[in-house]
Structure formats: C-alpha cells, structure tokens
PDB file of C-alpha atoms and ligand atoms in Angstrom:
ATOM      1  CA  ALA A  20     -29.125  -2.517  26.726  1.00 60.00           C
ATOM      2  CA  LYS A  21     -26.436  -0.152  27.857  1.00 62.00           C
ATOM      3  CA  ASP A  22     -26.832  -1.387  31.589  1.00 68.00           C
ATOM      4  CA  GLN A  23     -26.382  -4.535  30.027  1.00 75.00           C
ATOM      5  CA  GLY A  24     -22.692  -2.968  27.907  1.00 77.00           C
ATOM      6  CA  ARG A  25     -21.178  -1.642  31.034  1.00 76.00           C
ATOM      7  CA  ASN A  26     -21.719  -5.019  33.149  1.00 80.00           C
ATOM      8  CA  ARG A  27     -20.727  -7.094  30.766  1.00 79.00           C
ATOM      9  CA  TYR A  28     -17.907  -4.440  30.453  1.00 78.00           C
ATOM     10  CA  GLU A  29     -16.894  -4.975  34.230  1.00 80.00           C
ATOM     11  CA  TYR A  30     -17.328  -8.082  34.131  1.00 79.00           C
ATOM     12  CA  TYR A  31     -14.810  -8.283  31.760  1.00 79.00           C
ATOM     13  CA  THR A  32     -11.533  -5.742  33.693  1.00 82.00           C
ATOM     14  CA  HIS A  33     -12.955  -7.799  36.825  1.00 82.00           C
ATOM     15  CA  GLU A  34     -11.761 -11.694  35.001  1.00 84.00           C
ATOM     16  CA  LEU A  35      -9.106 -10.014  33.323  1.00 82.00           C
ATOM     17  CA  THR A  36      -7.317  -8.089  36.715  1.00 85.00           C
ATOM     18  CA  ARG A  37      -7.897 -11.556  37.536  1.00 83.00           C
ATOM     19  CA  GLN A  38      -6.624 -13.535  35.750  1.00 82.00           C
ATOM     20  CA  VAL A  39      -3.640 -11.178  35.425  1.00 82.00           C
ATOM     21  CA  SER A  40      -3.051 -11.411  39.762  1.00 85.00           C
ATOM     22  CA  GLU A  41      -3.945 -15.226  39.002  1.00 84.00           C
ATOM     23  CA  ARG A  42      -0.451 -14.378  36.952  1.00 86.00           C
ATOM     24  CA  PHE A  43       0.920 -12.453  39.212  1.00 89.00           C
ATOM     25  CA  ARG A  44       1.533 -15.064  41.281  1.00 91.00           C
ATOM     26  CA  LEU A  45       2.470 -17.803  40.517  1.00 91.00           C
ATOM     27  CA  GLU A  46       5.162 -15.745  39.036  1.00 93.00           C
ATOM     28  CA  ARG A  47       6.409 -14.740  42.682  1.00 94.00           C
ATOM     29  CA  ASP A  48       5.408 -17.710  43.938  1.00 96.00           C
ATOM     30  CA  LEU A  49       7.639 -19.530  40.985  1.00 95.00           C
ATOM     31  CA  ARG A  50      10.535 -17.374  41.684  1.00 94.00           C
ATOM     32  CA  ARG A  51      10.734 -19.530  44.635  1.00 96.00           C
ATOM     33  CA  ALA A  52      10.142 -22.656  43.880  1.00 97.00           C
ATOM     34  CA  ILE A  53      13.778 -23.063  43.516  1.00 93.00           C
ATOM     35  CA  GLU A  54      15.094 -22.218  47.024  1.00 92.00           C
ATOM     36  CA  ARG A  55      12.534 -24.134  48.660  1.00 96.00           C
ATOM     37  CA  ASP A  56      12.626 -27.341  47.635  1.00 96.00           C
ATOM     38  CA  GLU A  57       9.853 -27.546  45.411  1.00 98.00           C
ATOM     39  CA  LEU A  58      11.496 -28.365  42.137  1.00 98.00           C
ATOM     40  CA  TYR A  59      11.485 -31.977  40.605  1.00 98.00           C
ATOM     41  CA  LEU A  60      12.879 -34.353  37.917  1.00 98.00           C
ATOM     42  CA  VAL A  61      10.838 -36.552  36.574  1.00 98.00           C
ATOM     43  CA  TRP A  62      12.980 -39.681  34.479  1.00 98.00           C
ATOM     44  CA  GLN A  63      11.047 -41.150  30.970  1.00 98.00           C
ATOM     45  CA  PRO A  64      12.624 -44.368  29.692  1.00 98.00           C
ATOM     46  CA  GLN A  65      13.201 -44.667  26.626  1.00 98.00           C
ATOM     47  CA  PHE A  66      13.695 -47.943  24.093  1.00 98.00           C
ATOM     48  CA  CYS A  67      15.106 -49.275  21.180  1.00 98.00           C
ATOM     49  CA  LEU A  68      12.716 -50.047  18.855  1.00 98.00           C
ATOM     50  CA  ALA A  69      15.111 -52.480  16.948  1.00 97.00           C
ATOM     51  CA  THR A  70      16.340 -54.609  20.582  1.00 97.00           C
ATOM     52  CA  GLU A  71      14.074 -52.632  23.270  1.00 96.00           C
ATOM     53  CA  ALA A  72      16.925 -52.425  24.749  1.00 97.00           C
ATOM     54  CA  LEU A  73      17.340 -48.856  27.785  1.00 98.00           C
ATOM     55  CA  ILE A  74      18.899 -46.264  24.867  1.00 98.00           C
ATOM     56  CA  GLY A  75      17.789 -43.309  27.633  1.00 98.00           C
ATOM     57  CA  ALA A  76      16.015 -41.009  29.760  1.00 98.00           C
ATOM     58  CA  GLU A  77      14.210 -37.644  29.310  1.00 98.00           C
ATOM     59  CA  CYS A  78      13.977 -35.827  32.780  1.00 98.00           C
ATOM     60  CA  LEU A  79      11.127 -33.087  32.723  1.00 98.00           C
ATOM     61  CA  ILE A  80      10.588 -30.946  35.369  1.00 98.00           C
ATOM     62  CA  ARG A  81       7.894 -31.106  38.024  1.00 98.00           C
ATOM     63  CA  TRP A  82       6.531 -28.210  40.364  1.00 97.00           C
ATOM     64  CA  GLN A  83       4.394 -28.747  43.175  1.00 97.00           C
ATOM     65  CA  HIS A  84       3.039 -25.896  44.031  1.00 96.00           C
ATOM     66  CA  PRO A  85       2.435 -25.783  48.390  1.00 93.00           C
ATOM     67  CA  GLU A  86      -1.428 -24.786  48.039  1.00 93.00           C
ATOM     68  CA  HIS A  87      -2.134 -24.810  43.755  1.00 92.00           C
ATOM     69  CA  GLY A  88      -0.012 -29.237  44.443  1.00 96.00           C
ATOM     70  CA  LEU A  89       0.623 -30.378  41.478  1.00 97.00           C
ATOM     71  CA  VAL A  90       1.465 -27.608  38.723  1.00 94.00           C
ATOM     72  CA  SER A  91       1.978 -29.446  34.805  1.00 95.00           C
ATOM     73  CA  PRO A  92       5.825 -27.643  32.940  1.00 97.00           C
ATOM     74  CA  ALA A  93       3.024 -26.901  29.879  1.00 96.00           C
ATOM     75  CA  GLN A  94       1.562 -24.276  32.769  1.00 94.00           C
ATOM     76  CA  PHE A  95       4.642 -23.247  34.484  1.00 96.00           C
ATOM     77  CA  ILE A  96       8.059 -23.404  32.271  1.00 96.00           C
ATOM     78  CA  PRO A  97       5.528 -20.827  29.048  1.00 94.00           C
ATOM     79  CA  LEU A  98       5.312 -18.463  32.607  1.00 94.00           C
ATOM     80  CA  ALA A  99       8.887 -18.587  33.128  1.00 96.00           C
ATOM     81  CA  GLU A 100      10.501 -18.125  29.742  1.00 94.00           C
ATOM     82  CA  GLU A 101       8.005 -14.604  29.804  1.00 92.00           C
ATOM     83  CA  SER A 102      11.372 -13.826  31.668  1.00 90.00           C
ATOM     84  CA  ASP A 103      14.817 -14.169  33.327  1.00 92.00           C
ATOM     85  CA  LEU A 104      13.436 -16.348  35.190  1.00 96.00           C
ATOM     86  CA  ILE A 105      13.343 -19.329  32.909  1.00 96.00           C
ATOM     87  CA  LEU A 106      17.357 -19.653  33.507  1.00 96.00           C
ATOM     88  CA  SER A 107      17.279 -19.836  36.518  1.00 96.00           C
ATOM     89  CA  ILE A 108      14.797 -23.608  36.401  1.00 98.00           C
ATOM     90  CA  GLY A 109      16.825 -24.318  33.752  1.00 97.00           C
ATOM     91  CA  ASP A 110      20.306 -24.062  35.349  1.00 97.00           C
ATOM     92  CA  TRP A 111      18.463 -25.824  38.575  1.00 98.00           C
ATOM     93  CA  VAL A 112      17.381 -28.831  35.373  1.00 98.00           C
ATOM     94  CA  LEU A 113      21.080 -28.866  34.310  1.00 98.00           C
ATOM     95  CA  CYS A 114      22.617 -28.268  37.501  1.00 98.00           C
ATOM     96  CA  SER A 115      20.277 -31.509  39.006  1.00 98.00           C
ATOM     97  CA  ALA A 116      19.752 -34.278  35.998  1.00 98.00           C
ATOM     98  CA  ILE A 117      24.189 -34.025  35.871  1.00 98.00           C
ATOM     99  CA  LYS A 118      24.213 -34.630  39.648  1.00 98.00           C
ATOM    100  CA  THR A 119      21.556 -38.064  39.564  1.00 98.00           C
ATOM    101  CA  MET A 120      22.766 -39.268  35.545  1.00 98.00           C
ATOM    102  CA  SER A 121      26.702 -39.105  37.468  1.00 98.00           C
ATOM    103  CA  PRO A 122      26.190 -42.550  40.049  1.00 97.00           C
ATOM    104  CA  TRP A 123      24.308 -44.113  37.009  1.00 97.00           C
ATOM    105  CA  ARG A 124      27.167 -43.785  34.745  1.00 95.00           C
ATOM    106  CA  ALA A 125      28.412 -47.457  36.920  1.00 95.00           C
ATOM    107  CA  ARG A 126      25.328 -49.871  35.896  1.00 95.00           C
ATOM    108  CA  ALA A 127      25.187 -48.072  32.718  1.00 96.00           C
ATOM    109  CA  PRO A 128      27.891 -46.894  30.853  1.00 96.00           C
ATOM    110  CA  ASN A 129      26.063 -45.460  27.340  1.00 97.00           C
ATOM    111  CA  LEU A 130      22.433 -43.693  29.077  1.00 98.00           C
ATOM    112  CA  LYS A 131      21.961 -40.662  27.687  1.00 98.00           C
ATOM    113  CA  VAL A 132      20.307 -38.257  29.703  1.00 98.00           C
ATOM    114  CA  SER A 133      17.666 -35.682  27.835  1.00 98.00           C
ATOM    115  CA  ILE A 134      17.923 -32.531  28.765  1.00 98.00           C
ATOM    116  CA  ASN A 135      14.921 -29.900  27.642  1.00 98.00           C
ATOM    117  CA  LEU A 136      16.661 -26.765  27.028  1.00 95.00           C
ATOM    118  CA  SER A 137      14.938 -23.114  26.563  1.00 93.00           C
ATOM    119  CA  PRO A 138      15.817 -21.004  23.494  1.00 88.00           C
ATOM    120  CA  ARG A 139      16.634 -18.529  25.752  1.00 89.00           C
ATOM    121  CA  GLN A 140      18.770 -19.911  27.708  1.00 90.00           C
ATOM    122  CA  LEU A 141      21.237 -20.596  24.084  1.00 85.00           C
ATOM    123  CA  SER A 142      20.968 -16.755  23.832  1.00 81.00           C
ATOM    124  CA  ALA A 143      21.617 -15.802  27.260  1.00 81.00           C
ATOM    125  CA  ALA A 144      26.079 -16.062  28.161  1.00 78.00           C
ATOM    126  CA  GLY A 145      27.674 -18.775  29.848  1.00 87.00           C
ATOM    127  CA  LEU A 146      25.586 -21.674  29.665  1.00 91.00           C
ATOM    128  CA  SER A 147      28.762 -24.485  27.746  1.00 90.00           C
ATOM    129  CA  GLN A 148      30.342 -23.316  30.096  1.00 92.00           C
ATOM    130  CA  ARG A 149      28.415 -23.739  32.840  1.00 95.00           C
ATOM    131  CA  ILE A 150      27.140 -28.009  31.154  1.00 95.00           C
ATOM    132  CA  ARG A 151      31.603 -27.979  31.021  1.00 95.00           C
ATOM    133  CA  SER A 152      31.919 -27.206  34.236  1.00 96.00           C
ATOM    134  CA  LEU A 153      29.004 -29.526  35.777  1.00 98.00           C
ATOM    135  CA  THR A 154      29.652 -32.448  34.361  1.00 97.00           C
ATOM    136  CA  GLU A 155      34.022 -32.725  34.976  1.00 97.00           C
ATOM    137  CA  GLN A 156      32.228 -31.816  38.320  1.00 98.00           C
ATOM    138  CA  TYR A 157      29.832 -34.926  37.793  1.00 98.00           C
ATOM    139  CA  GLY A 158      32.640 -37.256  35.409  1.00 97.00           C
ATOM    140  CA  VAL A 159      29.731 -37.421  33.211  1.00 97.00           C
ATOM    141  CA  SER A 160      30.453 -37.388  29.466  1.00 97.00           C
ATOM    142  CA  PRO A 161      29.289 -34.601  27.181  1.00 96.00           C
ATOM    143  CA  GLY A 162      28.978 -37.312  24.930  1.00 96.00           C
ATOM    144  CA  LEU A 163      25.410 -38.768  26.579  1.00 97.00           C
ATOM    145  CA  ILE A 164      23.570 -35.491  27.107  1.00 97.00           C
ATOM    146  CA  GLN A 165      21.129 -34.774  24.963  1.00 97.00           C
ATOM    147  CA  LEU A 166      19.831 -31.520  24.695  1.00 95.00           C
ATOM    148  CA  GLU A 167      16.526 -31.153  23.297  1.00 96.00           C
ATOM    149  CA  LEU A 168      15.753 -27.778  21.354  1.00 93.00           C
ATOM    150  CA  THR A 169      12.555 -27.567  20.320  1.00 91.00           C
ATOM    151  CA  GLU A 170      11.382 -26.699  16.615  1.00 88.00           C
ATOM    152  CA  SER A 171      10.180 -23.563  16.798  1.00 85.00           C
ATOM    153  CA  GLY A 172      12.290 -22.128  19.029  1.00 84.00           C
ATOM    154  CA  LEU A 173      15.354 -23.288  16.376  1.00 81.00           C
ATOM    155  CA  MET A 174      13.797 -21.493  14.405  1.00 77.00           C
ATOM    156  CA  GLU A 175      12.760 -18.176  16.624  1.00 74.00           C
ATOM    157  CA  SER A 176      16.425 -17.643  17.439  1.00 67.00           C
ATOM    158  CA  GLN A 177      20.011 -16.987  14.905  1.00 67.00           C
ATOM    159  CA  ASP A 178      21.934 -17.196  18.239  1.00 65.00           C
ATOM    160  CA  VAL A 179      20.991 -20.411  18.646  1.00 71.00           C
ATOM    161  CA  ASN A 180      22.361 -21.066  15.767  1.00 69.00           C
ATOM    162  CA  ALA A 181      26.135 -19.788  16.328  1.00 72.00           C
ATOM    163  CA  TRP A 182      25.945 -21.159  19.652  1.00 74.00           C
ATOM    164  CA  LEU A 183      25.111 -24.692  18.471  1.00 74.00           C
ATOM    165  CA  GLN A 184      27.622 -24.712  16.016  1.00 73.00           C
ATOM    166  CA  GLN A 185      30.406 -23.172  17.599  1.00 78.00           C
ATOM    167  CA  GLU A 186      30.000 -24.381  21.042  1.00 81.00           C
ATOM    168  CA  ALA A 187      27.660 -27.327  21.791  1.00 82.00           C
ATOM    169  CA  ALA A 188      30.173 -29.004  18.335  1.00 81.00           C
ATOM    170  CA  ALA A 189      32.961 -28.030  19.532  1.00 85.00           C
ATOM    171  CA  LEU A 190      31.433 -29.544  23.427  1.00 90.00           C
ATOM    172  CA  GLY A 191      30.998 -33.249  22.355  1.00 91.00           C
ATOM    173  CA  LEU A 192      26.942 -32.097  23.365  1.00 92.00           C
ATOM    174  CA  LEU A 193      24.277 -34.235  21.630  1.00 94.00           C
ATOM    175  CA  LEU A 194      21.087 -31.625  19.899  1.00 93.00           C
ATOM    176  CA  SER A 195      18.391 -32.997  19.176  1.00 95.00           C
ATOM    177  CA  ILE A 196      15.353 -31.576  17.489  1.00 94.00           C
ATOM    178  CA  ASP A 197      11.584 -31.714  19.415  1.00 95.00           C
ATOM    179  CA  ASP A 198       8.503 -31.166  18.082  1.00 95.00           C
ATOM    180  CA  PHE A 199       9.298 -32.071  15.037  1.00 94.00           C
ATOM    181  CA  GLY A 200       6.707 -31.944  12.890  1.00 90.00           C
ATOM    182  CA  THR A 201       4.969 -29.456  14.245  1.00 89.00           C
ATOM    183  CA  GLY A 202       7.391 -25.956  13.720  1.00 84.00           C
ATOM    184  CA  TYR A 203       8.848 -24.356   9.594  1.00 78.00           C
ATOM    185  CA  SER A 204      12.120 -26.140   9.374  1.00 78.00           C
ATOM    186  CA  SER A 205      13.112 -25.277   5.808  1.00 78.00           C
ATOM    187  CA  LEU A 206      15.677 -28.325   5.379  1.00 80.00           C
ATOM    188  CA  SER A 207      18.293 -26.047   3.969  1.00 79.00           C
ATOM    189  CA  ARG A 208      18.774 -25.778   7.681  1.00 79.00           C
ATOM    190  CA  LEU A 209      18.474 -28.222   9.440  1.00 82.00           C
ATOM    191  CA  LYS A 210      21.019 -30.424   6.478  1.00 82.00           C
ATOM    192  CA  ALA A 211      23.836 -26.927   8.819  1.00 82.00           C
ATOM    193  CA  LEU A 212      23.009 -27.552  12.015  1.00 85.00           C
ATOM    194  CA  PRO A 213      25.158 -29.866  14.178  1.00 87.00           C
ATOM    195  CA  ILE A 214      22.305 -32.181  15.111  1.00 91.00           C
ATOM    196  CA  ASN A 215      21.974 -35.739  15.778  1.00 95.00           C
ATOM    197  CA  GLN A 216      18.621 -36.367  16.626  1.00 96.00           C
ATOM    198  CA  LEU A 217      15.093 -35.822  15.350  1.00 97.00           C
ATOM    199  CA  LYS A 218      12.697 -36.150  17.917  1.00 97.00           C
ATOM    200  CA  ILE A 219       8.956 -36.720  15.664  1.00 97.00           C
ATOM    201  CA  ASP A 220       6.038 -35.241  17.505  1.00 96.00           C
ATOM    202  CA  ARG A 221       3.558 -37.005  20.155  1.00 97.00           C
ATOM    203  CA  SER A 222       0.363 -35.418  17.712  1.00 97.00           C
ATOM    204  CA  PHE A 223       1.522 -37.427  14.917  1.00 97.00           C
ATOM    205  CA  VAL A 224       1.936 -40.226  16.929  1.00 98.00           C
ATOM    206  CA  MET A 225      -1.295 -40.437  19.605  1.00 98.00           C
ATOM    207  CA  ASP A 226      -3.223 -40.939  16.380  1.00 97.00           C
ATOM    208  CA  ILE A 227      -1.709 -43.907  15.202  1.00 98.00           C
ATOM    209  CA  PRO A 228      -3.403 -46.436  13.478  1.00 97.00           C
ATOM    210  CA  GLU A 229      -7.007 -44.437  12.801  1.00 97.00           C
ATOM    211  CA  ASP A 230      -5.310 -40.379  11.480  1.00 98.00           C
ATOM    212  CA  LYS A 231      -4.204 -42.132   8.481  1.00 98.00           C
ATOM    213  CA  ASN A 232      -2.581 -38.686   7.333  1.00 97.00           C
ATOM    214  CA  ASP A 233      -0.825 -38.857  10.833  1.00 97.00           C
ATOM    215  CA  MET A 234       0.846 -42.753   9.950  1.00 98.00           C
ATOM    216  CA  ALA A 235       2.180 -40.330   5.868  1.00 97.00           C
ATOM    217  CA  ILE A 236       3.309 -37.645   8.485  1.00 97.00           C
ATOM    218  CA  THR A 237       4.695 -39.950  10.541  1.00 98.00           C
ATOM    219  CA  ARG A 238       6.198 -42.363   7.471  1.00 98.00           C
ATOM    220  CA  SER A 239       7.849 -39.179   5.691  1.00 96.00           C
ATOM    221  CA  ILE A 240      10.052 -37.915   8.904  1.00 96.00           C
ATOM    222  CA  ILE A 241      11.904 -41.618   9.948  1.00 98.00           C
ATOM    223  CA  GLY A 242      11.872 -41.210   6.143  1.00 96.00           C
ATOM    224  CA  LEU A 243      14.183 -37.984   5.703  1.00 95.00           C
ATOM    225  CA  ALA A 244      16.057 -39.200   9.036  1.00 95.00           C
ATOM    226  CA  ARG A 245      17.077 -41.473   7.371  1.00 95.00           C
ATOM    227  CA  GLY A 246      18.598 -39.432   4.331  1.00 93.00           C
ATOM    228  CA  LEU A 247      19.631 -37.240   6.795  1.00 92.00           C
ATOM    229  CA  GLU A 248      21.465 -39.484   8.719  1.00 94.00           C
ATOM    230  CA  LEU A 249      19.740 -38.497  11.976  1.00 96.00           C
ATOM    231  CA  GLU A 250      18.428 -40.373  14.373  1.00 98.00           C
ATOM    232  CA  VAL A 251      14.947 -40.772  15.413  1.00 98.00           C
ATOM    233  CA  VAL A 252      12.936 -40.870  17.872  1.00 98.00           C
ATOM    234  CA  ALA A 253       9.154 -41.263  18.068  1.00 98.00           C
ATOM    235  CA  GLU A 254       7.676 -39.965  22.023  1.00 98.00           C
ATOM    236  CA  GLY A 255       3.977 -41.023  23.024  1.00 98.00           C
ATOM    237  CA  VAL A 256       4.174 -43.932  22.180  1.00 98.00           C
ATOM    238  CA  GLU A 257       0.567 -45.687  23.407  1.00 98.00           C
ATOM    239  CA  THR A 258       0.655 -49.076  22.269  1.00 98.00           C
ATOM    240  CA  ALA A 259       2.348 -52.241  21.560  1.00 98.00           C
ATOM    241  CA  TYR A 260       0.084 -51.560  17.868  1.00 98.00           C
ATOM    242  CA  GLN A 261       1.709 -47.361  17.912  1.00 98.00           C
ATOM    243  CA  ALA A 262       5.495 -49.797  18.440  1.00 98.00           C
ATOM    244  CA  GLN A 263       4.815 -52.259  16.003  1.00 98.00           C
ATOM    245  CA  PHE A 264       4.315 -49.939  13.029  1.00 98.00           C
ATOM    246  CA  LEU A 265       6.986 -47.661  14.187  1.00 98.00           C
ATOM    247  CA  ARG A 266       9.125 -50.460  14.366  1.00 98.00           C
ATOM    248  CA  GLU A 267       8.408 -51.165  11.154  1.00 98.00           C
ATOM    249  CA  ALA A 268       8.211 -48.276   9.752  1.00 98.00           C
ATOM    250  CA  GLY A 269      12.737 -48.035  10.707  1.00 98.00           C
ATOM    251  CA  CYS A 270      12.713 -45.590  13.091  1.00 98.00           C
ATOM    252  CA  ASP A 271      15.106 -46.210  15.954  1.00 98.00           C
ATOM    253  CA  ILE A 272      13.514 -45.018  19.262  1.00 98.00           C
ATOM    254  CA  ALA A 273      10.058 -45.328  21.722  1.00 98.00           C
ATOM    255  CA  GLN A 274       9.450 -43.284  24.594  1.00 98.00           C
ATOM    256  CA  GLY A 275       6.366 -43.443  25.740  1.00 98.00           C
ATOM    257  CA  TYR A 276       3.228 -44.891  28.318  1.00 98.00           C
ATOM    258  CA  TYR A 277       3.527 -48.109  26.552  1.00 98.00           C
ATOM    259  CA  TYR A 278       6.951 -47.887  27.980  1.00 98.00           C
ATOM    260  CA  SER A 279       6.738 -46.346  31.347  1.00 98.00           C
ATOM    261  CA  ARG A 280       5.357 -42.679  32.774  1.00 98.00           C
ATOM    262  CA  PRO A 281       7.901 -40.996  33.767  1.00 98.00           C
ATOM    263  CA  ILE A 282       9.126 -41.158  37.483  1.00 98.00           C
ATOM    264  CA  SER A 283      11.079 -41.008  39.687  1.00 98.00           C
ATOM    265  CA  ALA A 284      14.841 -41.140  39.311  1.00 98.00           C
ATOM    266  CA  ALA A 285      14.783 -43.897  42.708  1.00 98.00           C
ATOM    267  CA  GLU A 286      12.481 -46.284  40.859  1.00 98.00           C
ATOM    268  CA  PHE A 287      14.073 -45.267  37.492  1.00 98.00           C
ATOM    269  CA  ALA A 288      16.968 -46.339  38.823  1.00 98.00           C
ATOM    270  CA  ALA A 289      15.885 -49.311  40.623  1.00 97.00           C
ATOM    271  CA  ARG A 290      13.363 -50.834  37.621  1.00 97.00           C
ATOM    272  CA  TYR A 291      16.240 -49.962  35.160  1.00 97.00           C
ATOM    273  CA  LEU A 292      19.494 -50.603  36.629  1.00 96.00           C
ATOM    274  CA  GLY A 293      19.467 -53.175  39.153  1.00 89.00           C
ATOM    275  CA  ARG A 294      20.839 -55.961  39.156  1.00 62.00           C
TER     276      ARG A 294
HETATM  277  P1  C2E B  17       7.700 -32.656  25.061  1.00 62.08           P
HETATM  278  O1  C2E B  17       9.369 -32.240  26.315  1.00 62.08           O
HETATM  279  O2  C2E B  17       7.383 -32.825  23.876  1.00 62.08           O
HETATM  280  O3  C2E B  17       7.809 -34.113  26.511  1.00 62.08           O
HETATM  281  C1  C2E B  17       7.104 -34.550  25.946  1.00 62.08           C
HETATM  282  C2  C2E B  17       5.982 -34.979  27.442  1.00 62.08           C
HETATM  283  O4  C2E B  17       4.574 -35.981  27.246  1.00 62.08           O
HETATM  284  C3  C2E B  17       5.963 -34.743  28.656  1.00 62.08           C
HETATM  285  O5  C2E B  17       4.898 -34.477  29.368  1.00 62.08           O
HETATM  286  C4  C2E B  17       6.084 -36.141  28.874  1.00 62.08           C
HETATM  287  O6  C2E B  17       5.231 -36.533  30.167  1.00 62.08           O
HETATM  288  C5  C2E B  17       4.748 -36.473  27.514  1.00 62.08           C
HETATM  289  N1  C2E B  17       3.863 -38.120  27.827  1.00 62.08           N
HETATM  290  C6  C2E B  17       5.161 -38.309  26.793  1.00 62.08           C
HETATM  291  N2  C2E B  17       4.607 -40.052  26.431  1.00 62.08           N
HETATM  292  C7  C2E B  17       3.641 -39.949  27.285  1.00 62.08           C
HETATM  293  C8  C2E B  17       2.084 -40.729  26.831  1.00 62.08           C
HETATM  294  O7  C2E B  17       2.388 -42.102  26.080  1.00 62.08           O
HETATM  295  N3  C2E B  17       1.113 -40.063  26.936  1.00 62.08           N
HETATM  296  C9  C2E B  17       1.169 -38.781  26.600  1.00 62.08           C
HETATM  297  N4  C2E B  17      -1.210 -38.532  26.322  1.00 62.08           N
HETATM  298  N5  C2E B  17       1.321 -37.870  27.675  1.00 62.08           N
HETATM  299  C10 C2E B  17       2.808 -38.865  27.143  1.00 62.08           C
HETATM  300  P2  C2E B  17       5.089 -33.204  30.345  1.00 62.08           P
HETATM  301  O8  C2E B  17       6.092 -33.807  31.361  1.00 62.08           O
HETATM  302  O9  C2E B  17       4.373 -32.554  30.950  1.00 62.08           O
HETATM  303  O10 C2E B  17       6.032 -31.863  29.585  1.00 62.08           O
HETATM  304  C11 C2E B  17       5.684 -31.071  29.125  1.00 62.08           C
HETATM  305  C12 C2E B  17       5.655 -29.932  28.459  1.00 62.08           C
HETATM  306  O11 C2E B  17       7.137 -28.887  28.872  1.00 62.08           O
HETATM  307  C13 C2E B  17       8.091 -31.208  26.904  1.00 62.08           C
HETATM  308  O12 C2E B  17       7.393 -31.708  26.180  1.00 62.08           O
HETATM  309  C14 C2E B  17       8.727 -29.694  27.194  1.00 62.08           C
HETATM  310  O13 C2E B  17       8.382 -28.515  26.612  1.00 62.08           O
HETATM  311  C15 C2E B  17       8.573 -28.608  28.444  1.00 62.08           C
HETATM  312  N6  C2E B  17       9.478 -29.093  29.847  1.00 62.08           N
HETATM  313  C16 C2E B  17       9.580 -30.487  30.408  1.00 62.08           C
HETATM  314  N7  C2E B  17      10.542 -30.375  31.762  1.00 62.08           N
HETATM  315  C17 C2E B  17      11.335 -29.551  31.093  1.00 62.08           C
HETATM  316  C18 C2E B  17      12.516 -28.345  30.731  1.00 62.08           C
HETATM  317  O14 C2E B  17      12.784 -29.108  31.998  1.00 62.08           O
HETATM  318  N8  C2E B  17      12.868 -28.260  30.306  1.00 62.08           N
HETATM  319  C19 C2E B  17      12.191 -26.046  29.555  1.00 62.08           C
HETATM  320  N9  C2E B  17      12.663 -25.688  29.588  1.00 62.08           N
HETATM  321  N10 C2E B  17      11.637 -27.215  29.632  1.00 62.08           N
HETATM  322  C20 C2E B  17      10.551 -29.042  29.723  1.00 62.08           C
HETATM  323 CA1   CA B  18      11.068 -33.094  24.645  1.00 62.08          CA
HETATM  324 CA1   CA B  19       5.997 -33.138  22.208  1.00 62.08          CA
HETATM  325 CA1   CA B  20      -3.778 -36.004  14.901  1.00 62.08          CA
END
C-alpha cells in the first residue's frame, strides 16, 4: 500500500510537471504568435429580429498554431489574461478589427463592429487614446464600435467604472455587457453604467424550448433590458424556433449558427456587403 501511495504521488507530480510545461510552451508560442502572423479574426453577423436586416458583426480571434492546429480562444485567452500578454493580443485585435472594418463603410455605413475586451485592457493606461488614434487613422466612427465586456469582468474591477464613465463615454464608444446572466451584477450598478446593450449568454438560449427555466430567464433579461432602455442581443441562436421565441419575447438582435457561423472577413464582405 505504501508503494502504491508513492507510485500515485510520482504519477501526480509527473502529470503536474507535464501540464505545467505544456502551459509554459503554449504561453511561449502565444508570445510569438503575433509576429509570426498566426492570429486572425473571424466575423459573425448580427441581425435585427424584427426586420432581418444586418446590424453588425462580432469579431472573434483565432490562433492557427503551427503544430497543434486551431487553438480555441476559450483556451488561450484565459492563459493570456494571466499576464500582460493579453495587452498585446488585445491591441492586435483592436487594430485588426478597425483596419478591417474601414473599407466596409462604403457599402454599409452603419454597420457596427463588436469587439471583445478583457478587463485588464481597461486598467492599462492609454486604451482610449489608442482607440481614438486607430479610429482617426482608419476613418471609422467610434459610434460604430461596440465594445463587449463580460459581466464578471465588469464586476471584478473598479478601474473599469472610472474608465467607462469618463473615457469611453467621451469618445462615443458603445458598450455591451457580454455573457449577461452568468455573473452577479447588481441592478443599481447596472443602471449607473454608461452601457447601451445587454448580451444574453448562449447558455440560456441553447436549451430553448426544452428548458422552461432558461426561457423564463431569457424573457426576464429581455424585460430588464427594455425597462432600462438598453438594446438586447441573444447569442448562440441555432434554430428557427429560438429566433421566433426571441422575436416574440421582444429581443432586438440575434447572432448564432442559425444565421451564420463566424466567417473570414473576405467571406463576410462577399456574402453581406456585395451588390
Ligand atoms: P463570447 O464572446 O461569448 O463569444 C461567443 C462564442 O460563441 C464564440 O466562440 C462563437 O464562435 C460561439 N458561437 C456563436 N454562435 C454560436 C452558436 O450558434 N452555437 C454555438 N455552439 N456557439 C456559437 P469562440 O469564437 O470560440 O470564442 C470563445 C470566447 O473567447 C468568446 O466568448 C470570448 O469570451 C473569447 N474571445 C474570442 N475572441 C476574443 C477577443 O478578440 N478578445 C477577447 N478578450 N476575448 C475573445
Ligand atoms: Ca462576445
Ligand atoms: Ca458568451
Ligand atoms: Ca440550460
């Protein structure tokens, strides 16, 4: 039994060492990913539920790793968030997104672009200055940039409040609370934030119509948004039934595989901004 205990101990330390070096390697590779041109953005369209008109697109980051293939952002963004790496990646995203949307203005002057931000990006100095200079450089109106901050990220940090109140509002940026319903925002705090949009998390949408609780939660989030005069978006819409339910419940905008998977910028332009 003693031997077994030791073996198990050795197994665990070995496994732990393996996992630590794996993470370490992944982080090292991620540091090089920008200069090696391994990151790119994909775009997922968003539609008005009432009219089916195209409203905007969310850009989502992808990493084509030379050996591991496509690595999910759900895997590498949390890793990047543990260090300053998220700052350079976040800056790359902002720059690429604004650069990409610039030529789209001619075809779709009101098309909004949603960009995911990490809370650490808000705490770092110079974010609003950077967005200001990028939008000026590429001739993009800040009023078409919809920044998405997760509900948990928003509640985590106090710097966020100050940044949102002073800088973002002054620039005229649009602010959305992402993954809404999964965090714990107090409603009084919500009222005080200069946001224009709530984004219902996919976890509430995906089991409609099987899960009656999720349907009730979704309806209440839509009701809350309408009461606070915020725009409300549902993500992860996969079926016609879900789209219909959301439309009838008064949701404004929908995004999900039912309409389109995230696609390359070229495909997005060809499909939605063509003649
Ligand atoms: P998120 O912001 O909540 O993005 C929605 C996720 O749901 C995306 O996964 C999207 O591809 C996926 N999705 C959209 N519609 C459907 C659907 O109908 N069905 C299903 N099953 N999935 C759908 P993705 O692209 O893997 O991104 C995962 C998360 O990684 C994002 O969640 C976001 O938190 C983070 N992320 C992605 N890009 C960025 C970025 O540029 N910066 C930061 N900070 N985070 C990012
Ligand atoms: Ca998002
Ligand atoms: Ca989500
Ligand atoms: Ca559920």
